[in-house]
Coordinates of C-alpha atoms in Angstrom, one line a residue:
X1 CA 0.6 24.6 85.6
X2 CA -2.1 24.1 82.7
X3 CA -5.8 24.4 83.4
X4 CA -7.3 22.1 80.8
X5 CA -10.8 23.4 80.3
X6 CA -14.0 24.7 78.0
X7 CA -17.0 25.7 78.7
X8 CA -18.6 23.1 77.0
X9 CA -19.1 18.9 78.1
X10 CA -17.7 16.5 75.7
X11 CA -14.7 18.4 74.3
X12 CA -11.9 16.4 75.2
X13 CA -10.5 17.5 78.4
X14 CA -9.9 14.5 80.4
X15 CA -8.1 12.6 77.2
X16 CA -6.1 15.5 76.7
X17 CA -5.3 16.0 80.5
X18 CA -4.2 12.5 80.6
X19 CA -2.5 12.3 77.2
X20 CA -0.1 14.7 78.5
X21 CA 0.9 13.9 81.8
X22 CA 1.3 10.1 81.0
X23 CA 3.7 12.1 78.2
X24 CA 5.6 14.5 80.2
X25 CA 6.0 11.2 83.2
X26 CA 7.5 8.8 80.0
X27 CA 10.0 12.3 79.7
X28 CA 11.0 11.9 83.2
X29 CA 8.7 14.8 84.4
X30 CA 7.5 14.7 87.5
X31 CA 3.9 15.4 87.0
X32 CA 0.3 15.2 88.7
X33 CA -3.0 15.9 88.0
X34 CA -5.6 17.7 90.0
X35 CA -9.1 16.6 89.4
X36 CA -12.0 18.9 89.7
X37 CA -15.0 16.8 87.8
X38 CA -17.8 14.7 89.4
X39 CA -17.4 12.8 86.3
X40 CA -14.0 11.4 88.0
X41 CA -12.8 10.8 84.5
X42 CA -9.1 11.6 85.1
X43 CA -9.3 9.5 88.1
X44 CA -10.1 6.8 85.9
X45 CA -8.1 6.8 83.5
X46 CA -4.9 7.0 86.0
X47 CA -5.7 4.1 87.9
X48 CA -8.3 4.7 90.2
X49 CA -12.2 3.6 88.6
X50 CA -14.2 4.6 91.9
X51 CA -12.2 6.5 94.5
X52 CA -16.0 6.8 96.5
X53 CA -15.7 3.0 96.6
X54 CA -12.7 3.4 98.9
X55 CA -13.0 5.4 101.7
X56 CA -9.6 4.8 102.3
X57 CA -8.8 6.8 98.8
X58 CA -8.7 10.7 99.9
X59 CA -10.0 12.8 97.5
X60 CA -10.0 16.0 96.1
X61 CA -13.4 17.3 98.1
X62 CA -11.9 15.4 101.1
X63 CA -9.3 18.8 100.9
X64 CA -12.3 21.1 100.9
X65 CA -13.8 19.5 103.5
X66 CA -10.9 19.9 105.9
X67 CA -10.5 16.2 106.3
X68 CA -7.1 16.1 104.9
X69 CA -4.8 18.6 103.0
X70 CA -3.9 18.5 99.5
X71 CA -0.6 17.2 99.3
X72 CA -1.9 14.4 101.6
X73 CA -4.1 13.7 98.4
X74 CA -1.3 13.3 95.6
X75 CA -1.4 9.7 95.0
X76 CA 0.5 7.7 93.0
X77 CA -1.2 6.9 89.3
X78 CA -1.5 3.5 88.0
X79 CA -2.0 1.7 85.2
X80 CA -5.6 0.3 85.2
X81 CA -4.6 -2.4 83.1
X82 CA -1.5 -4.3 85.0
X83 CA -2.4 -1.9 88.2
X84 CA 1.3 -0.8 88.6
X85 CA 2.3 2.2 89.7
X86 CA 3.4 5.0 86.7
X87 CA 6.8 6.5 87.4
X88 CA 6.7 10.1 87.9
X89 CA 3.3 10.6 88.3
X90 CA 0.7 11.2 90.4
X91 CA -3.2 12.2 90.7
X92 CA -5.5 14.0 92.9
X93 CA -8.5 12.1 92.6
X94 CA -12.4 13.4 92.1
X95 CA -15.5 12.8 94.0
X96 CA -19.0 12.6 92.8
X97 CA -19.3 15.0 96.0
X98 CA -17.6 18.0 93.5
X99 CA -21.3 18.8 92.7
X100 CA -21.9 20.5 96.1
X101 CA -18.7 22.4 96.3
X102 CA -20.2 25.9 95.4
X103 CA -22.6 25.0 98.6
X104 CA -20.1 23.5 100.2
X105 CA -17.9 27.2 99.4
X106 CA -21.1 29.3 99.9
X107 CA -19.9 31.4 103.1
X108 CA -16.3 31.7 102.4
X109 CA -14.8 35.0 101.7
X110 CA -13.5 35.3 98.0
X111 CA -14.3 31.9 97.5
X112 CA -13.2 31.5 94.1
X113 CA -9.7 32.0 95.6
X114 CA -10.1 28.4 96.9
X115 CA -7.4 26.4 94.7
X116 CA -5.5 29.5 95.0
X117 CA -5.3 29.2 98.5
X118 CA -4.4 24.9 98.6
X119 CA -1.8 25.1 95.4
X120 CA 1.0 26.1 97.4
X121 CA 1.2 23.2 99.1
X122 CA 2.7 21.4 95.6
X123 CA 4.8 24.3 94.3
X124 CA 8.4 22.9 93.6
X125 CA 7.3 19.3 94.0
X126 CA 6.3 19.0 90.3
X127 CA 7.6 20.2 87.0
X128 CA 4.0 20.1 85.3
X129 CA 0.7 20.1 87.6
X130 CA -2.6 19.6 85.0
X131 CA -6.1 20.5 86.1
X132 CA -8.8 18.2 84.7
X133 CA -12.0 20.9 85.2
X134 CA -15.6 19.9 84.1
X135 CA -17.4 21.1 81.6
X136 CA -18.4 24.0 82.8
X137 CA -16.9 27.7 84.0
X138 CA -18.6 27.3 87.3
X139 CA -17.0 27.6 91.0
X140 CA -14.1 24.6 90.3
X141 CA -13.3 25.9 86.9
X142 CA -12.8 29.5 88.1
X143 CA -10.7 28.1 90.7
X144 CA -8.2 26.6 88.8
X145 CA -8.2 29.3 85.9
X146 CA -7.0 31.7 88.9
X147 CA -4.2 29.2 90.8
X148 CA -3.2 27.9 87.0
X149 CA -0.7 29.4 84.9
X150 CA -1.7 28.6 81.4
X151 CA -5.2 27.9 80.0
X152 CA -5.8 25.2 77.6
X153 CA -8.6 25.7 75.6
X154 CA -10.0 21.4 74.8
X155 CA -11.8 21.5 71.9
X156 CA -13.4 19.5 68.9
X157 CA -14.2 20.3 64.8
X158 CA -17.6 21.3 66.5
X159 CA -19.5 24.3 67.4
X160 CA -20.7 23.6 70.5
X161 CA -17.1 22.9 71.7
X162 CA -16.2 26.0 70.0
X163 CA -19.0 28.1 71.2
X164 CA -17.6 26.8 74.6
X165 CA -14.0 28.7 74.2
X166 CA -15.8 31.8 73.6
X167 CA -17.7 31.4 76.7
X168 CA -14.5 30.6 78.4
X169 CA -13.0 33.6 77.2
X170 CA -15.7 35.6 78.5
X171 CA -15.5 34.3 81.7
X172 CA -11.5 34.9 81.7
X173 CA -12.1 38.3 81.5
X174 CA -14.4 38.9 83.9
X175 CA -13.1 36.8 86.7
X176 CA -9.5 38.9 85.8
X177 CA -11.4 42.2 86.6
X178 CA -11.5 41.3 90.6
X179 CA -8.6 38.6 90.7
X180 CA -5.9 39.9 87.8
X181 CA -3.7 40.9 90.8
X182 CA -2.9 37.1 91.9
X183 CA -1.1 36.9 88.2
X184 CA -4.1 34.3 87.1
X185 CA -4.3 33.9 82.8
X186 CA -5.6 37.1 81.2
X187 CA -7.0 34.6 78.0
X188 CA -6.6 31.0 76.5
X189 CA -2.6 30.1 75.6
X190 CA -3.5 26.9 73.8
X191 CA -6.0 25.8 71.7
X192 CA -6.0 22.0 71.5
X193 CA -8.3 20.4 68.6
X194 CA -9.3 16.6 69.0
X195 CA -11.1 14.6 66.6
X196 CA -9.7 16.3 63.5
X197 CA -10.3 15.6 59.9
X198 CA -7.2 16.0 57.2
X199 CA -9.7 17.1 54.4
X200 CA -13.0 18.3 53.7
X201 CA -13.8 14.7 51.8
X202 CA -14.2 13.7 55.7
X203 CA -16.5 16.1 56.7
X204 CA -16.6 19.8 55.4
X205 CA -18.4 21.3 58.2
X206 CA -15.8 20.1 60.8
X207 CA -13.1 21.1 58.6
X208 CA -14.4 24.8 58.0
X209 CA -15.0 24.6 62.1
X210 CA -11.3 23.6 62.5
X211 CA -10.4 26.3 60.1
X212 CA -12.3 28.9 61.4
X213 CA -10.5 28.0 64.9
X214 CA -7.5 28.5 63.7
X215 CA -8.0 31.6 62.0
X216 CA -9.7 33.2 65.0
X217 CA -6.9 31.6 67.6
X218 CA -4.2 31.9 65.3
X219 CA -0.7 30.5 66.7
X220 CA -1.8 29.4 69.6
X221 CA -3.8 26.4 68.2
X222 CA -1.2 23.4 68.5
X223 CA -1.3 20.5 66.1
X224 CA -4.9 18.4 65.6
X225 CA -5.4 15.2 67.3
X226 CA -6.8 13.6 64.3
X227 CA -9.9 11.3 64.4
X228 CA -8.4 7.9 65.8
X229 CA -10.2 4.7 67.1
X230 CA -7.3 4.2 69.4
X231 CA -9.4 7.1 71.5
X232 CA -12.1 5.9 72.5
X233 CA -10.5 2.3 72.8
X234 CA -8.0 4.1 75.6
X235 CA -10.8 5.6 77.3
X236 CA -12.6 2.5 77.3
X237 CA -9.5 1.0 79.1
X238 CA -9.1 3.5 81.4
X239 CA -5.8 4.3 80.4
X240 CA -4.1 7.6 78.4
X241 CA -3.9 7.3 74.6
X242 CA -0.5 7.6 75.1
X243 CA 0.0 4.7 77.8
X244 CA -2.3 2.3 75.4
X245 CA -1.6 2.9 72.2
X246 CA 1.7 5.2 72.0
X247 CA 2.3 4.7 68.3
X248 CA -1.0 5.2 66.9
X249 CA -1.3 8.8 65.7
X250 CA -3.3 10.3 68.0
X251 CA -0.5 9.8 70.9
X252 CA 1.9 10.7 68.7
X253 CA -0.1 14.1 68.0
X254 CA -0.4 14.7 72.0
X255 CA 3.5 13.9 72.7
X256 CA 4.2 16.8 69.8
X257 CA 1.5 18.7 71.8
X258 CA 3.3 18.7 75.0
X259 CA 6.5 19.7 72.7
X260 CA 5.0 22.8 71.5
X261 CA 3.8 23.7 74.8
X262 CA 7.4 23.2 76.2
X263 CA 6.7 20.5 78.8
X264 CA 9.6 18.4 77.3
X265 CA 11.9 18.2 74.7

């Protein structure tokens, strides 16, 4: 299981999330995605644009709210652009409703145990399950951090991105000091960089931020998603880089990603 997360907005976790699973699905994993953001990013890009517009569509806070369980969720993703269905994976899909679930968690024992508690319901029905967590190490966040299995630090060449790990690191550790006996992540495993640059001609400050990241998180950072148009273009689709453009380079960057993280061969 991979938690993608930081504690900053903005720094990539949604494109990465879905960069990967779409990857690992094309590899004949069976994958799915959790959504934890009120963005409902993730949901978009995997087929679903406004899964409060159905009410037929469960959702993620649906779980928390009792109404259904959390393998009744799992849906299967789609391809916002033809709307078929995309073998071998599936999402959990986000509601705007996310915002409230620290009120909505307020009287529960050991709250922060909540995904802990639902996970086991999709152990052994998937070879990779991906959180998608806002941009924040708040109540979801700290969730999935403690039901996850590896921590994937989304960053940029930017210091508010990278200020964001350090934060998340921070957090790790003191979450670990009450819930280290559930086996939760004790750090970040992998450092992800999006929105590279290949030399300091394109922007020094990025590249000494990019360097300084990989001097402090040494092997851990995997290879840079370099600066590519096809990006934003994807998300503006509502598709993964790696579903819309999977020759450009920066899908070709996330499927060597998901190599060095052993999701596939």
């Amino acid at each position: 299981m991979l938690v993608c997360t930081n504690g900053s907005a903005g720094s990539g976790k949604s494109t990465t999330a879905a960069a990967l699973a779409y990857a690992a699905a094309k590899k004949k994993k069976r994958v799915c995605v959790i959504g934890l953001d009120k963005q409902r990013d993730i949901s978009r890009l995997l087929g679903y644009d406004d899964p409060d517009g159905d009410e037929d569509l469960p959702t993620l806070y649906d779980v928390v709210d009792k109404i259904c369980s959390l393998a009744e969720a799992v849906l299967p993703a789609k391809d916002s652009k033809t709307k078929e269905v995309i073998p071998n994976l599936w999402v959990v899909l986000e509601s705007k409703k996310l915002d409230e679930l620290e009120f909505k968690l307020a009287a529960e024992t050991a709250r922060e145990l909540w995904m802990y508690r639902l996970i086991g319901e999709l152990r052994g029905r998937f070879d990779v399950i991906i959180f998608d967590c806002p941009g924040d190490v708040k109540l979801a966040t700290i969730g999935a951090i403690i039901a996850g299995g590896e921590v994937v630090g989304c960053t940029k060449s930017q210091e508010k991105e990278a200020r964001g790990l350090t934060e998340l690191e921070d957090k790790i550790v003191d979450v670990a000091k009450s819930y280290g006996h559930t086996g939760m992540p004790t750090g970040i495993d992998w450092v992800v960089i999006s929105e590279g640059v290949d030399h300091k001609s394109q922007g020094k400050v990025y590249k000494d931020m990019e360097d300084q990241l990989r001097e402090a998180y040494g092997d851990i950072v995997l290879e840079t998603v370099g600066d590519d148009v096809k990006v934003p273009e994807a998300y503006t689709a509502g598709q993964p880089v790696t579903l819309y453009a999977p020759d450009c380079r920066a899908a070709k960057a996330f499927t060597k990603i998901g190599r060095q993280m052993k999701l596939y061969r």
